[in-house]
PDB file of C-alpha atoms and ligand atoms in Angstrom:
ATOM      1  CA  MET A   1      92.172 107.518 109.452  1.00  0.00           C
ATOM      2  CA  ILE A   2      93.830 105.604 106.633  1.00  0.00           C
ATOM      3  CA  VAL A   3      95.256 107.590 103.755  1.00  0.00           C
ATOM      4  CA  ALA A   4      96.066 105.773 100.506  1.00  0.00           C
ATOM      5  CA  ILE A   5      97.938 106.714  97.368  1.00  0.00           C
ATOM      6  CA  TYR A   6      97.155 105.374  93.911  1.00  0.00           C
ATOM      7  CA  PRO A   7     100.274 105.943  91.781  1.00  0.00           C
ATOM      8  CA  GLY A   8     100.497 105.573  88.019  1.00  0.00           C
ATOM      9  CA  SER A   9     101.407 107.282  84.795  1.00  0.00           C
ATOM     10  CA  PHE A  10      97.756 107.690  83.693  1.00  0.00           C
ATOM     11  CA  ASP A  11      98.664 108.395  80.045  1.00  0.00           C
ATOM     12  CA  PRO A  12      95.693 108.898  79.832  1.00  0.00           C
ATOM     13  CA  ILE A  13      93.337 107.862  82.642  1.00  0.00           C
ATOM     14  CA  THR A  14      90.845 105.157  81.552  1.00  0.00           C
ATOM     15  CA  ASN A  15      87.586 103.800  82.963  1.00  0.00           C
ATOM     16  CA  GLY A  16      89.667 100.932  84.426  1.00  0.00           C
ATOM     17  CA  HIS A  17      91.689 103.399  86.519  1.00  0.00           C
ATOM     18  CA  ILE A  18      88.518 105.297  87.489  1.00  0.00           C
ATOM     19  CA  ASP A  19      86.888 102.073  88.660  1.00  0.00           C
ATOM     20  CA  VAL A  20      89.887 101.261  90.893  1.00  0.00           C
ATOM     21  CA  ALA A  21      89.936 104.849  92.259  1.00  0.00           C
ATOM     22  CA  THR A  22      86.190 104.781  92.961  1.00  0.00           C
ATOM     23  CA  ARG A  23      86.422 101.493  94.853  1.00  0.00           C
ATOM     24  CA  ALA A  24      89.528 102.585  96.771  1.00  0.00           C
ATOM     25  CA  ALA A  25      87.827 105.847  97.750  1.00  0.00           C
ATOM     26  CA  ARG A  26      85.160 103.756  99.515  1.00  0.00           C
ATOM     27  CA  LEU A  27      87.799 101.836 101.473  1.00  0.00           C
ATOM     28  CA  PHE A  28      90.002 104.682 102.683  1.00  0.00           C
ATOM     29  CA  ALA A  29      89.387 108.034 104.357  1.00  0.00           C
ATOM     30  CA  ARG A  30      91.454 109.836 101.733  1.00  0.00           C
ATOM     31  CA  LEU A  31      92.817 108.714  98.387  1.00  0.00           C
ATOM     32  CA  ILE A  32      95.594 110.651  96.683  1.00  0.00           C
ATOM     33  CA  ILE A  33      96.117 109.803  93.033  1.00  0.00           C
ATOM     34  CA  GLY A  34      99.817 110.318  92.291  1.00  0.00           C
ATOM     35  CA  VAL A  35     100.697 111.015  88.666  1.00  0.00           C
ATOM     36  CA  TYR A  36     104.327 110.039  87.908  1.00  0.00           C
ATOM     37  CA  ASP A  37     106.478 112.810  86.576  1.00  0.00           C
ATOM     38  CA  THR A  38     108.885 110.804  84.433  1.00  0.00           C
ATOM     39  CA  PRO A  39     108.041 107.150  84.048  1.00  0.00           C
ATOM     40  CA  GLU A  40     110.191 105.019  81.777  1.00  0.00           C
ATOM     41  CA  LYS A  41     107.597 105.144  79.033  1.00  0.00           C
ATOM     42  CA  ARG A  42     106.902 107.042  75.869  1.00  0.00           C
ATOM     43  CA  LEU A  43     104.215 109.460  76.896  1.00  0.00           C
ATOM     44  CA  LEU A  44     101.506 111.024  74.778  1.00  0.00           C
ATOM     45  CA  PHE A  45     100.342 113.589  77.333  1.00  0.00           C
ATOM     46  CA  THR A  46     102.464 116.008  79.386  1.00  0.00           C
ATOM     47  CA  LEU A  47     102.435 115.765  83.175  1.00  0.00           C
ATOM     48  CA  GLU A  48     100.147 118.817  83.414  1.00  0.00           C
ATOM     49  CA  GLU A  49      97.726 117.349  80.864  1.00  0.00           C
ATOM     50  CA  ARG A  50      97.639 113.968  82.613  1.00  0.00           C
ATOM     51  CA  VAL A  51      96.988 115.593  86.008  1.00  0.00           C
ATOM     52  CA  GLU A  52      94.185 117.717  84.532  1.00  0.00           C
ATOM     53  CA  LEU A  53      92.532 114.721  82.827  1.00  0.00           C
ATOM     54  CA  VAL A  54      92.653 112.743  86.094  1.00  0.00           C
ATOM     55  CA  LYS A  55      91.279 115.702  88.085  1.00  0.00           C
ATOM     56  CA  GLN A  56      88.274 116.029  85.784  1.00  0.00           C
ATOM     57  CA  ALA A  57      87.669 112.272  85.887  1.00  0.00           C
ATOM     58  CA  VAL A  58      87.470 112.104  89.693  1.00  0.00           C
ATOM     59  CA  ALA A  59      85.990 115.545  90.445  1.00  0.00           C
ATOM     60  CA  HIS A  60      82.810 113.841  91.708  1.00  0.00           C
ATOM     61  CA  LEU A  61      84.685 111.861  94.386  1.00  0.00           C
ATOM     62  CA  ASP A  62      84.870 114.021  97.543  1.00  0.00           C
ATOM     63  CA  ASN A  63      87.757 112.278  99.295  1.00  0.00           C
ATOM     64  CA  VAL A  64      90.025 111.978  96.257  1.00  0.00           C
ATOM     65  CA  GLU A  65      92.861 114.376  95.409  1.00  0.00           C
ATOM     66  CA  VAL A  66      95.285 114.383  92.500  1.00  0.00           C
ATOM     67  CA  LYS A  67      98.972 115.303  92.799  1.00  0.00           C
ATOM     68  CA  PRO A  68     101.935 115.029  90.459  1.00  0.00           C
ATOM     69  CA  PHE A  69     105.063 113.407  91.883  1.00  0.00           C
ATOM     70  CA  SER A  70     108.580 112.449  90.933  1.00  0.00           C
ATOM     71  CA  GLY A  71     111.034 110.078  92.564  1.00  0.00           C
ATOM     72  CA  LEU A  72     110.223 107.020  94.602  1.00  0.00           C
ATOM     73  CA  THR A  73     106.644 106.044  95.382  1.00  0.00           C
ATOM     74  CA  VAL A  74     107.633 105.354  99.002  1.00  0.00           C
ATOM     75  CA  ASP A  75     108.926 108.940  99.332  1.00  0.00           C
ATOM     76  CA  PHE A  76     105.692 110.314  97.870  1.00  0.00           C
ATOM     77  CA  ALA A  77     103.715 108.185 100.344  1.00  0.00           C
ATOM     78  CA  ARG A  78     105.830 109.512 103.221  1.00  0.00           C
ATOM     79  CA  LYS A  79     105.377 113.093 102.093  1.00  0.00           C
ATOM     80  CA  VAL A  80     101.583 112.877 101.993  1.00  0.00           C
ATOM     81  CA  GLU A  81     101.526 110.663 105.125  1.00  0.00           C
ATOM     82  CA  ALA A  82      99.864 107.706 103.389  1.00  0.00           C
ATOM     83  CA  GLN A  83      99.948 104.232 104.928  1.00  0.00           C
ATOM     84  CA  VAL A  84      98.718 102.303 101.891  1.00  0.00           C
ATOM     85  CA  THR A  85      99.512 102.068  98.175  1.00  0.00           C
ATOM     86  CA  VAL A  86      96.650 101.001  95.896  1.00  0.00           C
ATOM     87  CA  ARG A  87      97.289  99.299  92.548  1.00  0.00           C
ATOM     88  CA  GLY A  88      95.000  97.666  90.033  1.00  0.00           C
ATOM     89  CA  LEU A  89      95.575  94.107  88.832  1.00  0.00           C
ATOM     90  CA  ARG A  90      94.421  92.895  85.459  1.00  0.00           C
ATOM     91  CA  VAL A  91      95.918  89.700  84.044  1.00  0.00           C
ATOM     92  CA  SER A  92      98.626  87.584  85.649  1.00  0.00           C
ATOM     93  CA  ALA A  93     101.394  89.597  83.953  1.00  0.00           C
ATOM     94  CA  ASP A  94     100.384  92.566  86.130  1.00  0.00           C
ATOM     95  CA  PHE A  95     100.798  90.347  89.165  1.00  0.00           C
ATOM     96  CA  GLU A  96     104.436  89.500  88.412  1.00  0.00           C
ATOM     97  CA  HIS A  97     105.298  93.130  87.850  1.00  0.00           C
ATOM     98  CA  GLU A  98     103.442  94.261  90.983  1.00  0.00           C
ATOM     99  CA  PHE A  99     105.023  91.508  93.039  1.00  0.00           C
ATOM    100  CA  ASP A 100     108.566  92.572  92.084  1.00  0.00           C
ATOM    101  CA  MET A 101     107.759  96.194  92.776  1.00  0.00           C
ATOM    102  CA  ALA A 102     106.090  95.361  96.083  1.00  0.00           C
ATOM    103  CA  MET A 103     109.164  93.437  97.261  1.00  0.00           C
ATOM    104  CA  MET A 104     111.426  96.349  96.395  1.00  0.00           C
ATOM    105  CA  ASN A 105     109.078  98.899  97.967  1.00  0.00           C
ATOM    106  CA  ARG A 106     108.934  96.794 101.121  1.00  0.00           C
ATOM    107  CA  ARG A 107     112.699  97.160 101.455  1.00  0.00           C
ATOM    108  CA  LEU A 108     112.500 100.894 100.788  1.00  0.00           C
ATOM    109  CA  GLY A 109     109.496 101.637 102.985  1.00  0.00           C
ATOM    110  CA  PRO A 110     108.600  98.684 105.219  1.00  0.00           C
ATOM    111  CA  LYS A 111     105.608 100.418 106.797  1.00  0.00           C
ATOM    112  CA  LEU A 112     103.801 101.094 103.514  1.00  0.00           C
ATOM    113  CA  GLU A 113     101.163  98.426 102.808  1.00  0.00           C
ATOM    114  CA  LEU A 114     100.055  97.432  99.319  1.00  0.00           C
ATOM    115  CA  VAL A 115      96.408  96.821  98.461  1.00  0.00           C
ATOM    116  CA  CYS A 116      95.673  95.455  94.981  1.00  0.00           C
ATOM    117  CA  LEU A 117      92.171  95.644  93.552  1.00  0.00           C
ATOM    118  CA  MET A 118      91.237  93.238  90.769  1.00  0.00           C
ATOM    119  CA  ALA A 119      90.108  94.959  87.588  1.00  0.00           C
ATOM    120  CA  ARG A 120      86.474  94.444  86.667  1.00  0.00           C
ATOM    121  CA  PRO A 121      86.046  91.868  83.874  1.00  0.00           C
ATOM    122  CA  GLU A 122      85.032  94.514  81.343  1.00  0.00           C
ATOM    123  CA  TYR A 123      88.300  96.390  81.940  1.00  0.00           C
ATOM    124  CA  GLN A 124      90.653  93.387  82.160  1.00  0.00           C
ATOM    125  CA  PHE A 125      91.953  94.017  78.640  1.00  0.00           C
ATOM    126  CA  LEU A 126      92.086  97.796  78.931  1.00  0.00           C
ATOM    127  CA  SER A 127      95.475  99.514  79.086  1.00  0.00           C
ATOM    128  CA  SER A 128      96.425 103.099  78.305  1.00  0.00           C
ATOM    129  CA  SER A 129      98.896 101.908  75.667  1.00  0.00           C
ATOM    130  CA  LEU A 130      96.353  99.763  73.801  1.00  0.00           C
ATOM    131  CA  LEU A 131      93.796 102.545  74.084  1.00  0.00           C
ATOM    132  CA  LYS A 132      96.210 105.057  72.522  1.00  0.00           C
ATOM    133  CA  GLU A 133      96.908 102.699  69.651  1.00  0.00           C
ATOM    134  CA  VAL A 134      93.217 102.084  68.930  1.00  0.00           C
ATOM    135  CA  ALA A 135      92.486 105.830  69.145  1.00  0.00           C
ATOM    136  CA  ARG A 136      95.392 106.621  66.800  1.00  0.00           C
ATOM    137  CA  LEU A 137      94.137 104.105  64.262  1.00  0.00           C
ATOM    138  CA  GLY A 138      90.618 105.526  64.417  1.00  0.00           C
ATOM    139  CA  GLY A 139      88.934 102.661  66.305  1.00  0.00           C
ATOM    140  CA  SER A 140      86.071 103.148  68.749  1.00  0.00           C
ATOM    141  CA  ILE A 141      87.024 103.868  72.354  1.00  0.00           C
ATOM    142  CA  LYS A 142      83.423 104.235  73.482  1.00  0.00           C
ATOM    143  CA  ASN A 143      82.834 103.178  77.118  1.00  0.00           C
ATOM    144  CA  LEU A 144      86.588 102.876  77.743  1.00  0.00           C
ATOM    145  CA  VAL A 145      87.313 106.489  78.724  1.00  0.00           C
ATOM    146  CA  PRO A 146      85.243 109.480  79.879  1.00  0.00           C
ATOM    147  CA  GLU A 147      84.162 111.960  77.200  1.00  0.00           C
ATOM    148  CA  HIS A 148      86.802 114.593  78.096  1.00  0.00           C
ATOM    149  CA  VAL A 149      89.582 111.998  77.665  1.00  0.00           C
ATOM    150  CA  ALA A 150      88.180 110.865  74.296  1.00  0.00           C
ATOM    151  CA  GLN A 151      88.183 114.521  73.248  1.00  0.00           C
ATOM    152  CA  ALA A 152      91.779 115.042  74.433  1.00  0.00           C
ATOM    153  CA  LEU A 153      92.884 111.935  72.503  1.00  0.00           C
ATOM    154  CA  LYS A 154      91.154 113.194  69.381  1.00  0.00           C
ATOM    155  CA  GLU A 155      92.947 116.556  69.681  1.00  0.00           C
ATOM    156  CA  LYS A 156      96.347 114.852  70.158  1.00  0.00           C
ATOM    157  CA  GLU A 157      95.948 112.472  67.294  1.00  0.00           C
ATOM    158  CA  GLY A 158      94.312 114.980  64.997  1.00  0.00           C
TER     159      GLY A 158
HETATM  160  P1  ADP B   1     102.031 102.293  85.586  1.00  0.00           P
HETATM  161  O1  ADP B   1     102.871 103.096  84.636  1.00  0.00           O
HETATM  162  O2  ADP B   1     102.442 102.411  87.002  1.00  0.00           O
HETATM  163  O3  ADP B   1     101.732 100.883  85.178  1.00  0.00           O
HETATM  164  P2  ADP B   1      99.357 102.956  84.775  1.00  0.00           P
HETATM  165  O4  ADP B   1      98.839 104.342  84.667  1.00  0.00           O
HETATM  166  O5  ADP B   1      99.491 102.185  83.515  1.00  0.00           O
HETATM  167  O6  ADP B   1     100.692 103.117  85.559  1.00  0.00           O
HETATM  168  O7  ADP B   1      98.473 102.146  85.800  1.00  0.00           O
HETATM  169  C1  ADP B   1      98.343 102.533  87.137  1.00  0.00           C
HETATM  170  C2  ADP B   1      97.734 101.399  87.931  1.00  0.00           C
HETATM  171  O8  ADP B   1      96.420 101.122  87.452  1.00  0.00           O
HETATM  172  C3  ADP B   1      98.484 100.084  87.830  1.00  0.00           C
HETATM  173  O9  ADP B   1      98.390  99.432  89.061  1.00  0.00           O
HETATM  174  C4  ADP B   1      97.750  99.345  86.754  1.00  0.00           C
HETATM  175  O10 ADP B   1      97.919  97.938  86.878  1.00  0.00           O
HETATM  176  C5  ADP B   1      96.326  99.763  87.059  1.00  0.00           C
HETATM  177  N1  ADP B   1      95.455  99.651  85.894  1.00  0.00           N
HETATM  178  C6  ADP B   1      95.722 100.017  84.633  1.00  0.00           C
HETATM  179  N2  ADP B   1      94.679  99.751  83.808  1.00  0.00           N
HETATM  180  C7  ADP B   1      93.727  99.167  84.590  1.00  0.00           C
HETATM  181  C8  ADP B   1      92.432  98.602  84.339  1.00  0.00           C
HETATM  182  N3  ADP B   1      91.921  98.554  83.106  1.00  0.00           N
HETATM  183  N4  ADP B   1      91.729  98.107  85.385  1.00  0.00           N
HETATM  184  C9  ADP B   1      92.272  98.123  86.619  1.00  0.00           C
HETATM  185  N5  ADP B   1      93.491  98.601  86.918  1.00  0.00           N
HETATM  186  C10 ADP B   1      94.219  99.118  85.932  1.00  0.00           C
END
């Protein structure tokens, strides 16, 4: 039984993330979405809010759980007994970043495998940071996030 983690900051979760989670849930017996506690980013949503938004977004997927975590991804994987890390890849810039991280994680946890899923074409351009900017400036985010996330963004910005 292969258990996978899908780590990220999910600030907030988008349809791009949900697509990766849905596809990964078909590949692995269990998928645990790990929400980073303190990434090196300016965050709009608190950890609790991000976890809650992710939970609602994947409630329909039976073999998917959501957990907050802090510290190294390899330590989180060890704790939940996962053998695989899942990441999404959009443009080539994602690849360079993922490659560096994968090399470091291989040193830290040699047994943890990395599986990257290519983003669907319609989500190639979609990032949480761009989404937040468009939402803040009043642009349409239709079809980019689930309704509850659009609502949460509206409440934050409003
Ligand atoms: P991080 O802070 O680790 O980059 P993110 O929450 O931004 O966390 O993203 C988590 C993972 O989801 C990363 O592997 C990222 O490349 C991937 N991802 C982000 N947006 C998309 C998207 N639109 N389609 C597919 N994968 C995505």
